[in-house]
PDB file of C-alpha atoms in Angstrom:
ATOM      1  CA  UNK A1448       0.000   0.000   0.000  1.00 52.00           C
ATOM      2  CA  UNK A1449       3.176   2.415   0.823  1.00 49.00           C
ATOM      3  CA  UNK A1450       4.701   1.674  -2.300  1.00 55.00           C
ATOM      4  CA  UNK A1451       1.363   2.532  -4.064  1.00 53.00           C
ATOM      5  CA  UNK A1452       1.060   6.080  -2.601  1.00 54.00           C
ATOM      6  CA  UNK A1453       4.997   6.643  -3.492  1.00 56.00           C
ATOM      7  CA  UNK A1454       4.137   5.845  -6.813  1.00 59.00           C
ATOM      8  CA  UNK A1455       1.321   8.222  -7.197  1.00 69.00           C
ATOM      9  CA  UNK A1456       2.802  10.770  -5.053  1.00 72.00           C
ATOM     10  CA  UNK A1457       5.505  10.487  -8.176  1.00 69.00           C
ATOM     11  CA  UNK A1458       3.028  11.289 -10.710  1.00 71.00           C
ATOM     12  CA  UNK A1459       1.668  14.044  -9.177  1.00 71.00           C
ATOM     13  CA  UNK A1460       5.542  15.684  -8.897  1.00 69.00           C
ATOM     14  CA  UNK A1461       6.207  14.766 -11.769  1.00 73.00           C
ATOM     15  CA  UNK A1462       3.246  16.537 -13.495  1.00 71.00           C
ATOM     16  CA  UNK A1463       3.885  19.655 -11.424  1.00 74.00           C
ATOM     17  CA  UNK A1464       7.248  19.813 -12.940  1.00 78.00           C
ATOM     18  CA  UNK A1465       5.727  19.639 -16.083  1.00 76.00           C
ATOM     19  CA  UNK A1466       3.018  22.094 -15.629  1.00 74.00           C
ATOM     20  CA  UNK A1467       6.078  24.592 -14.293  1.00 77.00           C
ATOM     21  CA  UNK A1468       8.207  23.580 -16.985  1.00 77.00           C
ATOM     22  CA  UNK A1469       5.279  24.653 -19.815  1.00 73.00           C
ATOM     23  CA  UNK A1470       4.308  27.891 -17.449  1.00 70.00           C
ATOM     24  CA  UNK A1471       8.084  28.865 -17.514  1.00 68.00           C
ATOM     25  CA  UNK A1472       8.324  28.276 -20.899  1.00 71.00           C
ATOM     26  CA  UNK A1473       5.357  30.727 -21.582  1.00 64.00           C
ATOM     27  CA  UNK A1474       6.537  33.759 -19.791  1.00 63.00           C
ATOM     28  CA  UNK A1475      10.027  33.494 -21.646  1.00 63.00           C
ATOM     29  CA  UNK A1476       7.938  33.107 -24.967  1.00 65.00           C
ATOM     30  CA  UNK A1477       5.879  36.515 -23.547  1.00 60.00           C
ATOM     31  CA  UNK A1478       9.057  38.295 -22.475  1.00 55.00           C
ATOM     32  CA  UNK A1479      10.878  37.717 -25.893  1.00 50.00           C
ATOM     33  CA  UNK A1480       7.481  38.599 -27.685  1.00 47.00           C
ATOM     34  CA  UNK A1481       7.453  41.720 -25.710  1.00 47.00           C
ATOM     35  CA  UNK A1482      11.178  42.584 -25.632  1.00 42.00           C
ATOM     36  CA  UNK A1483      10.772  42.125 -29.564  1.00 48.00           C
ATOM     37  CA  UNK A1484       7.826  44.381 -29.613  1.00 47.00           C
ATOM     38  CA  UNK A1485       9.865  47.264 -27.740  1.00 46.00           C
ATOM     39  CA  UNK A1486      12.968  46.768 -29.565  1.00 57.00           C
ATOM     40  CA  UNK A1487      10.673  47.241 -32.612  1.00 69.00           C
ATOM     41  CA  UNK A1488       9.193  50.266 -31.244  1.00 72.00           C
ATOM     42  CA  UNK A1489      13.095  51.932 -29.815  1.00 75.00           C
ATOM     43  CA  UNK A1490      14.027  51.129 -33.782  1.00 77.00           C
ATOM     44  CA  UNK A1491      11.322  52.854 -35.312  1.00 79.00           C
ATOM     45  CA  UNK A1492      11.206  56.054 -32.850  1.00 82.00           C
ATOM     46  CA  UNK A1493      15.019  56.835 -33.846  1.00 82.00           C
ATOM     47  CA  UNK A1494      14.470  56.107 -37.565  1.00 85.00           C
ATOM     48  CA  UNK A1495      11.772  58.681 -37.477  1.00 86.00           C
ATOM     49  CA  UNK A1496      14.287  61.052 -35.116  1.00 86.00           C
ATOM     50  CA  UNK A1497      16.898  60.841 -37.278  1.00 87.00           C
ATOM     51  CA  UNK A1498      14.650  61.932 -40.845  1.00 88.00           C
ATOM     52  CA  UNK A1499      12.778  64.361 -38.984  1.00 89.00           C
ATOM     53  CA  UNK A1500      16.691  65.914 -38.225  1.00 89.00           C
ATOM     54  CA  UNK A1501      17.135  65.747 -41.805  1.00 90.00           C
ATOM     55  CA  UNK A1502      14.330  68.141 -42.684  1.00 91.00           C
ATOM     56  CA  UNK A1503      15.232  70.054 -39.617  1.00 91.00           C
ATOM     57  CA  UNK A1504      18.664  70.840 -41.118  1.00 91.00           C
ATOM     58  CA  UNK A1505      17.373  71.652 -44.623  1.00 91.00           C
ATOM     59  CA  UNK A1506      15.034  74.259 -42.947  1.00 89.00           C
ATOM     60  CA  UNK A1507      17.466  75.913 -40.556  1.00 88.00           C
ATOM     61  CA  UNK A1508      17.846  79.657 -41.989  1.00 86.00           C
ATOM     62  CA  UNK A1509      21.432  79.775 -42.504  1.00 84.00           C
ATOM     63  CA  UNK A1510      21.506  76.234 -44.114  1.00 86.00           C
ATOM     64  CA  UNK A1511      18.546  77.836 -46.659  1.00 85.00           C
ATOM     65  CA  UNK A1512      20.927  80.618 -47.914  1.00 83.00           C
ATOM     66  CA  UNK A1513      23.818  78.406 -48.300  1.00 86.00           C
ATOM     67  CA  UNK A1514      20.955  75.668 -50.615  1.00 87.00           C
ATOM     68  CA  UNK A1515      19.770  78.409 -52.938  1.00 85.00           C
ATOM     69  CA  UNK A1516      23.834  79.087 -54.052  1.00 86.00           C
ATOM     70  CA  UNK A1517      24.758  77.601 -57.301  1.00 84.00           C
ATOM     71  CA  UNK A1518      26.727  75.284 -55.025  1.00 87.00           C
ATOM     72  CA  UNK A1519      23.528  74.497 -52.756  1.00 89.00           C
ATOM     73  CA  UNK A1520      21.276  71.421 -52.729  1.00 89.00           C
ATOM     74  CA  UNK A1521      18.621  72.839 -54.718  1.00 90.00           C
ATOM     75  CA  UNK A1522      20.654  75.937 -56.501  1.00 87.00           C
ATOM     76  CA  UNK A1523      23.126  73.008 -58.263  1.00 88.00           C
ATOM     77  CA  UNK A1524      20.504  71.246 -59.990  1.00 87.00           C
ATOM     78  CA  UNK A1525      17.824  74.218 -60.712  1.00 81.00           C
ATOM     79  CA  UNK A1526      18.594  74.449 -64.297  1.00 77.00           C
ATOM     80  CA  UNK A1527      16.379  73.573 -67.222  1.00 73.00           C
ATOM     81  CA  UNK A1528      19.250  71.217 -68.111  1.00 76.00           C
ATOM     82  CA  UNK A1529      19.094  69.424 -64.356  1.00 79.00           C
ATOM     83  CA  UNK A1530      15.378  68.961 -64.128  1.00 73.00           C
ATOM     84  CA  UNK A1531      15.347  65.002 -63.973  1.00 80.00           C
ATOM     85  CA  UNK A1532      18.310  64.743 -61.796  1.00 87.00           C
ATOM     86  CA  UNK A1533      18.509  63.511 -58.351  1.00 90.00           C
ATOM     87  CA  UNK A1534      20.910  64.566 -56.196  1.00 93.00           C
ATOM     88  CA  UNK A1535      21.959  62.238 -53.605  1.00 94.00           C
ATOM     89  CA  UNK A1536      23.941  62.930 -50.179  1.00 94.00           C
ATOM     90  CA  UNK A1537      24.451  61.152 -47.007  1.00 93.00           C
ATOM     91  CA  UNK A1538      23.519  62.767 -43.743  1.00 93.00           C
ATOM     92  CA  UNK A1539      26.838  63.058 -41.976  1.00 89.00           C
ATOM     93  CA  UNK A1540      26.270  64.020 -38.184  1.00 82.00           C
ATOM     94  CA  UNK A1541      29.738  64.283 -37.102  1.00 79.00           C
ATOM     95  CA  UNK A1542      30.395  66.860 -39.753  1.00 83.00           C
ATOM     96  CA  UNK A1543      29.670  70.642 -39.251  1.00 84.00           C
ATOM     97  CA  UNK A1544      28.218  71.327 -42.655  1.00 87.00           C
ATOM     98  CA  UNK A1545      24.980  69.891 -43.779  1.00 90.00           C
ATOM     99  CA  UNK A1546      25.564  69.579 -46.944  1.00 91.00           C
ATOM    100  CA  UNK A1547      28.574  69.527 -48.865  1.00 91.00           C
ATOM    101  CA  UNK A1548      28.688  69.514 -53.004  1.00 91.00           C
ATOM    102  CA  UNK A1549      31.955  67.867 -53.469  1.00 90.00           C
ATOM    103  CA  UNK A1550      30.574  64.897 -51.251  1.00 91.00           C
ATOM    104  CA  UNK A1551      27.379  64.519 -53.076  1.00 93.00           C
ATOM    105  CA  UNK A1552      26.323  62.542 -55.790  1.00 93.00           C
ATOM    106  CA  UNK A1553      24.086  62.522 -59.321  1.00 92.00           C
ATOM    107  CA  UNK A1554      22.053  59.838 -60.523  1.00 91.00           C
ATOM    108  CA  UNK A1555      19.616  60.332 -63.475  1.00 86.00           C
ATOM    109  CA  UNK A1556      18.651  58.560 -66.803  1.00 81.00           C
ATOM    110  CA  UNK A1557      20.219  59.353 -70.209  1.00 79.00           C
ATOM    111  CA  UNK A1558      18.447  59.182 -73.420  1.00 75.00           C
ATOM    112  CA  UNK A1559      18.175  55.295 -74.598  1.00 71.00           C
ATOM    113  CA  UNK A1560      20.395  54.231 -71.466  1.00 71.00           C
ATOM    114  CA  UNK A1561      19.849  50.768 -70.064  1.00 74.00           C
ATOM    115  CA  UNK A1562      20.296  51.844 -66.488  1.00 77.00           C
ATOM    116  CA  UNK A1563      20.460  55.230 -64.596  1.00 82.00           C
ATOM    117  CA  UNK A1564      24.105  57.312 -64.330  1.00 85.00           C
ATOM    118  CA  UNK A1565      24.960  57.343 -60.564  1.00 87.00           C
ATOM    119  CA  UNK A1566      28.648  57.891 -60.909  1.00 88.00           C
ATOM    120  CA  UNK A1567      28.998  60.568 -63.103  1.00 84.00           C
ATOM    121  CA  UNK A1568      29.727  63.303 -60.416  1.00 87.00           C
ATOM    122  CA  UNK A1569      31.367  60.372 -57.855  1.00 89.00           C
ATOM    123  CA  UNK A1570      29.864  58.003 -55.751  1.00 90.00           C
ATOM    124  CA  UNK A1571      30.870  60.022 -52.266  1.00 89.00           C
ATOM    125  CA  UNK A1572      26.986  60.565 -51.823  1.00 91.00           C
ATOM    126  CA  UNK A1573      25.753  57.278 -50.887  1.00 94.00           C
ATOM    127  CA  UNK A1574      25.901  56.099 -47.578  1.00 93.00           C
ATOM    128  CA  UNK A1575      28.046  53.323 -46.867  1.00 92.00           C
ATOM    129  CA  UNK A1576      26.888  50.411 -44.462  1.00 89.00           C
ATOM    130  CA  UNK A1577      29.862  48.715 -44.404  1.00 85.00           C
ATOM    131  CA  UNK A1578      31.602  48.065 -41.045  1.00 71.00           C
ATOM    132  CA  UNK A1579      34.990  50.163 -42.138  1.00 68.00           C
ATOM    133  CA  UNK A1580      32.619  53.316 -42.216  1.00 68.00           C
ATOM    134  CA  UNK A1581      32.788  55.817 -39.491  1.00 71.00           C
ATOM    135  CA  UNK A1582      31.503  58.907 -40.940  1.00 79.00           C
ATOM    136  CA  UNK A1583      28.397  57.830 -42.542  1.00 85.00           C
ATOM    137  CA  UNK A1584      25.789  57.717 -39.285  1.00 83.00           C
ATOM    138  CA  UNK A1585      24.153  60.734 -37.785  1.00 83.00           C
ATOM    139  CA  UNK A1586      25.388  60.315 -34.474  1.00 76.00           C
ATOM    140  CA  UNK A1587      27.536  59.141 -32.705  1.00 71.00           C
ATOM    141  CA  UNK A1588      26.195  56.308 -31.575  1.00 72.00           C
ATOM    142  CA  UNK A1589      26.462  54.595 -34.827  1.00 79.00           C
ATOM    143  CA  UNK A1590      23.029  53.046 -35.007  1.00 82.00           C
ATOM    144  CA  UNK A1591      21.199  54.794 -37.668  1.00 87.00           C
ATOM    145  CA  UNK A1592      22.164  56.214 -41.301  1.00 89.00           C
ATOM    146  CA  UNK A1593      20.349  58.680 -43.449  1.00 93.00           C
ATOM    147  CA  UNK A1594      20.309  59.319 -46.947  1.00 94.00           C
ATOM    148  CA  UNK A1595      18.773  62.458 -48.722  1.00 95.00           C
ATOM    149  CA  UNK A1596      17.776  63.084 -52.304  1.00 93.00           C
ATOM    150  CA  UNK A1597      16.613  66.114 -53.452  1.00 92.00           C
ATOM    151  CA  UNK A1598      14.694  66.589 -57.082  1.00 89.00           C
ATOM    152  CA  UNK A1599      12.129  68.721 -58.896  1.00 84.00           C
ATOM    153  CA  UNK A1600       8.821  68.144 -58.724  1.00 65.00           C
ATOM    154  CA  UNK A1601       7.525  66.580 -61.412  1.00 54.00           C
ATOM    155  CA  UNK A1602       4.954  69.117 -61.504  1.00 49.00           C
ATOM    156  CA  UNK A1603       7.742  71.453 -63.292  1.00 46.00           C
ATOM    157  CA  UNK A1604       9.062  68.075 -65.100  1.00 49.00           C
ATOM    158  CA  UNK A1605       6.309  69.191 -67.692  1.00 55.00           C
ATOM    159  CA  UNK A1606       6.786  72.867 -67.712  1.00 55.00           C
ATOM    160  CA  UNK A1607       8.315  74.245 -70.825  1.00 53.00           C
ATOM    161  CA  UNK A1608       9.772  77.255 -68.870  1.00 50.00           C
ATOM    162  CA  UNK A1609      11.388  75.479 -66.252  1.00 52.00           C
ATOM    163  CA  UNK A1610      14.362  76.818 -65.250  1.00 48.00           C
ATOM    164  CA  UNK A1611      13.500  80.276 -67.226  1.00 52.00           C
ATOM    165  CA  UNK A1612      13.780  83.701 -65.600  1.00 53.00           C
ATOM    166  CA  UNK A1613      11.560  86.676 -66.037  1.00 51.00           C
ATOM    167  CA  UNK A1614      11.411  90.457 -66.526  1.00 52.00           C
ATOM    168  CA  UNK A1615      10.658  93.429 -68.091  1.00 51.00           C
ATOM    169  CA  UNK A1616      13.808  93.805 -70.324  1.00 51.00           C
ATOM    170  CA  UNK A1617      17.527  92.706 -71.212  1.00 54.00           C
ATOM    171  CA  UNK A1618      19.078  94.825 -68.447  1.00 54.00           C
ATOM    172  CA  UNK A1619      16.396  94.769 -66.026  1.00 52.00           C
ATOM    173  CA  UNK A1620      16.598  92.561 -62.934  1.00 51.00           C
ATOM    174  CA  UNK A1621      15.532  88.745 -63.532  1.00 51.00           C
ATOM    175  CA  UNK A1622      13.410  86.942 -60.937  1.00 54.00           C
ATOM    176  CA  UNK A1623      13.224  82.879 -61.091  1.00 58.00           C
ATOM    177  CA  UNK A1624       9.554  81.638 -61.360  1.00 65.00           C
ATOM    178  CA  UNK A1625       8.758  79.475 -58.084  1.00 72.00           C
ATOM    179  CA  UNK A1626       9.722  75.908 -58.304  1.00 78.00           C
ATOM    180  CA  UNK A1627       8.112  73.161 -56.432  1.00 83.00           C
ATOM    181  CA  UNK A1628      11.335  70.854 -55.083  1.00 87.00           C
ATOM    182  CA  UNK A1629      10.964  67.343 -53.072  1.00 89.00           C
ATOM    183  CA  UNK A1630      13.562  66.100 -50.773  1.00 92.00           C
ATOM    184  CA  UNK A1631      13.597  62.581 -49.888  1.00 93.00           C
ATOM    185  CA  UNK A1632      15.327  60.864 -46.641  1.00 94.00           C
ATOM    186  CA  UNK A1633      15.380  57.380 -46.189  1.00 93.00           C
ATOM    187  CA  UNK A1634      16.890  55.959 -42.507  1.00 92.00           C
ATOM    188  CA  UNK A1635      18.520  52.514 -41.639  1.00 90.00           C
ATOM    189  CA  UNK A1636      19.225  50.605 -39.353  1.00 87.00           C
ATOM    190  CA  UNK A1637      22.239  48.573 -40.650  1.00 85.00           C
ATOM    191  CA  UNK A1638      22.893  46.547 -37.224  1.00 82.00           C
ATOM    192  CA  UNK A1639      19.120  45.180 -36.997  1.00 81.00           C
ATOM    193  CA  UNK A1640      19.063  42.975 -40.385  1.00 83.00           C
ATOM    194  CA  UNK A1641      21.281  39.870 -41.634  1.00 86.00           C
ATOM    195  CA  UNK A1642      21.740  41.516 -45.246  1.00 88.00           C
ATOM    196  CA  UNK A1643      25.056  42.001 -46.876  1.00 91.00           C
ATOM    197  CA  UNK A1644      26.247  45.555 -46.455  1.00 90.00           C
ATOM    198  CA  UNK A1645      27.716  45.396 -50.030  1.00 91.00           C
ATOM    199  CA  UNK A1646      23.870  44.669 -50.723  1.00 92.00           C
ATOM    200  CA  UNK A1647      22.719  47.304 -48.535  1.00 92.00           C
ATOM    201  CA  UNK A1648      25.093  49.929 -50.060  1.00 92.00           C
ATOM    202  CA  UNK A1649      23.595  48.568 -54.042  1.00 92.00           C
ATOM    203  CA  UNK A1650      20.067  49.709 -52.723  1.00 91.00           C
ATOM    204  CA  UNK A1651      21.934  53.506 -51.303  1.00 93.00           C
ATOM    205  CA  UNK A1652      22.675  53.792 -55.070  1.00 90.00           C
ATOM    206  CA  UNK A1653      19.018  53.531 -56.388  1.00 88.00           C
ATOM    207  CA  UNK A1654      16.761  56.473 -57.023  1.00 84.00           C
ATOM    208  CA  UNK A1655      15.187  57.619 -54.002  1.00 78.00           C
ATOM    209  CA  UNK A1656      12.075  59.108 -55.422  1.00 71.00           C
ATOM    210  CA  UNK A1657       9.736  58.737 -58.874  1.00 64.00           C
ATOM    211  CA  UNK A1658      11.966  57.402 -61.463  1.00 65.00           C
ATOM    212  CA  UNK A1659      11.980  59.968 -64.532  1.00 65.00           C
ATOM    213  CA  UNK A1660      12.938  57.706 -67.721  1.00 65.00           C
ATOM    214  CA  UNK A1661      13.544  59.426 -70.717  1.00 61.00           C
ATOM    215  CA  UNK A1662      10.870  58.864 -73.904  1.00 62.00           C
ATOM    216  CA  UNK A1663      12.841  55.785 -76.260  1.00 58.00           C
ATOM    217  CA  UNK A1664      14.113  53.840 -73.237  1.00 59.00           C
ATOM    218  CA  UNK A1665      13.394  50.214 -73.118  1.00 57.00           C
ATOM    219  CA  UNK A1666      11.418  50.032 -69.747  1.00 53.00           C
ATOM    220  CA  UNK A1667      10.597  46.423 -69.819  1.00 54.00           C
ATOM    221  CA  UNK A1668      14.240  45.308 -69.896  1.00 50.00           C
ATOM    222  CA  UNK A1669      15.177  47.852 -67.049  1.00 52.00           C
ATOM    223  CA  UNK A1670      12.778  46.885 -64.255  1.00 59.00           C
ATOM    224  CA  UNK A1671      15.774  45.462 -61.671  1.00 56.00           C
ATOM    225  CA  UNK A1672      17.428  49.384 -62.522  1.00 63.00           C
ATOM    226  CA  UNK A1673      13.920  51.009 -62.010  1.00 73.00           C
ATOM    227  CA  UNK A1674      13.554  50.210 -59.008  1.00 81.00           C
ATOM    228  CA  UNK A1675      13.955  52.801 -56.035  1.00 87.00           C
ATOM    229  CA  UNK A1676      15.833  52.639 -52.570  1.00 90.00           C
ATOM    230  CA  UNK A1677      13.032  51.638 -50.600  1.00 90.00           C
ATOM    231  CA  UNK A1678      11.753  48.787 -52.458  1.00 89.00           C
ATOM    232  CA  UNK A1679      15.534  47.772 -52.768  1.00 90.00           C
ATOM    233  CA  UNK A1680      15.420  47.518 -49.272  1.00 91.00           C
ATOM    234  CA  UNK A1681      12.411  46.053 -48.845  1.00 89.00           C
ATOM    235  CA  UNK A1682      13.718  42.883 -50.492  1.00 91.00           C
ATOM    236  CA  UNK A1683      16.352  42.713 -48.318  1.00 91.00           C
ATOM    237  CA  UNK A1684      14.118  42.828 -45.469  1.00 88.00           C
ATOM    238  CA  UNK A1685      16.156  46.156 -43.391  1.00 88.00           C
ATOM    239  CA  UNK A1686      14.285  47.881 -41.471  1.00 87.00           C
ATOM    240  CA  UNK A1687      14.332  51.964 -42.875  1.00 89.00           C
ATOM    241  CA  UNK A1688      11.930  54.762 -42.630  1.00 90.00           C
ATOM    242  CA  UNK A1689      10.921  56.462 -45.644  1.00 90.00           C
ATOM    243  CA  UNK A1690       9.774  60.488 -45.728  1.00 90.00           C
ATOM    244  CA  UNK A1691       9.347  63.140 -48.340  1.00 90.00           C
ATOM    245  CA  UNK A1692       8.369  66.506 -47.919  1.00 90.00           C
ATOM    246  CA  UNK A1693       7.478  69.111 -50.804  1.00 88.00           C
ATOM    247  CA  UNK A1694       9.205  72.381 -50.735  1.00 87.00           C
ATOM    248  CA  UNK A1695       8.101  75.951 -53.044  1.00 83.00           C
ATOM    249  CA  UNK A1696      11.361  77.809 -54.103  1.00 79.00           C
ATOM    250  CA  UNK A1697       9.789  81.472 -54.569  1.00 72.00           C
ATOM    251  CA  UNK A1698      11.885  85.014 -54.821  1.00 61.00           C
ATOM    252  CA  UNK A1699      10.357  87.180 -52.165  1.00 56.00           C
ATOM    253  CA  UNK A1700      11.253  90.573 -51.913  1.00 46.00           C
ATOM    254  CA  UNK A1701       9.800  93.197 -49.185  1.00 46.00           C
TER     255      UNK A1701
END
């Protein structure tokens, strides 16, 4: 009779340990689920930060005088010439200066080309995601990179006057008509996804905004090269942010 109450007394232990066992096993399962979920949350919050201090930058005042140069962000490609170009630059937050021309980059389509130019005016733009790169993050706590493009509208992509200035004569004063301009920033997070950074730096070299192909291009045998930063990245499964915001260039004198 002893030896039969041992025996169950067994069974019961031994199906507390399991009920523990599956219990514990839960509230690990819970506490990854929700250390995932605020991990996910941390992430997003300073991809956001870091594009929102993109378009902070390209606001500031003295930054804005500096843009409108013939050496500026939007000044450089403001021609009639420049009006499907993209230019491309990597948010560098150690640096002093904003934005710099000679470490910015080009990309745009030529007439009956089979994929888009990116390295006609160097390749210094693009943000690099390897591990050898120290300057390319926006702070220095090396977690998140941002990349900005800036390009016309295509609103003035169909205006015959783009890039034409008016006045009353030859030796009068010229004024440049306003000029809707977008700029594009795209954050990563190189440290939160298994892809290649030699990958990750193929996608930096996309366009960033709506591809402008010129008439006589074969689109069908160009889609890989069509395709944009974000959907690069997509593919890849990294986790970025993605933001555009619309700017009016106007000549305003009191």
């Amino acid at each position: 009779m002893m030896s039969k109450q041992r025996g169950a007394t067994l069974i019961v232990v031994l199906f507390l340990l399991l009920a523990i066992i599956v219990l514990g096993t839960l509230a690990v399962r819970q506490s990854l689920v929700s250390l995932n979920i605020a991990t996910n949350s941390q992430a997003q919050q300073l991809l956001i930060q870091n594009s929102d201090s993109a378009f902070f930058n390209v606001e500031r005042v003295d930054n804005i005088i500096q843009s409108l140069s013939s050496s500026g962000m939007f000044g450089y490609i403001s021609g009639a010439t420049d009006k499907d170009k993209e230019l491309v630059f990597c948010y560098r937050g150690s640096e002093t200066s904003f934005f710099d021309i000679s470490r910015a980059s080009i990309i745009y389509w030529k007439p009956g080309g089979t994929a888009p130019t990116n390295n006609e005016f160097g390749i210094e733009g693009y943000c690099d995601a390897s591990e050898q790169a120290t300057n390319f993050f926006t702070s220095g706590r090396r977690a998140v990179m941002t990349q900005v493009a800036v390009k016309f509208s295509s609103i003035s992509e169909n205006d015959p006057f783009f890039g034409a200035q008016f006045g009353t004569d030859d030796q009068a004063v010229k004024f440049d008509r306003s000029k809707p301009v977008k700029v594009f920033a795209v954050s990563v997070m190189p440290t939160l996804t298994n892809a290649d950074s030699a990958d990750i730096n193929t996608c930096f070299r996309n366009h960033m905004s709506e591809v402008t192909i010129p008439e006589g291009t074969s689109v069908a045998l160009n889609a890989v090269s069509r395709q944009t930063v974000t959907e690069c990245l997509s593919e890849l499964n990294v986790p970025f942010t993605s933001h555009v915001t619309e700017y009016v260039i106007v000549q305003d004198f009191v």
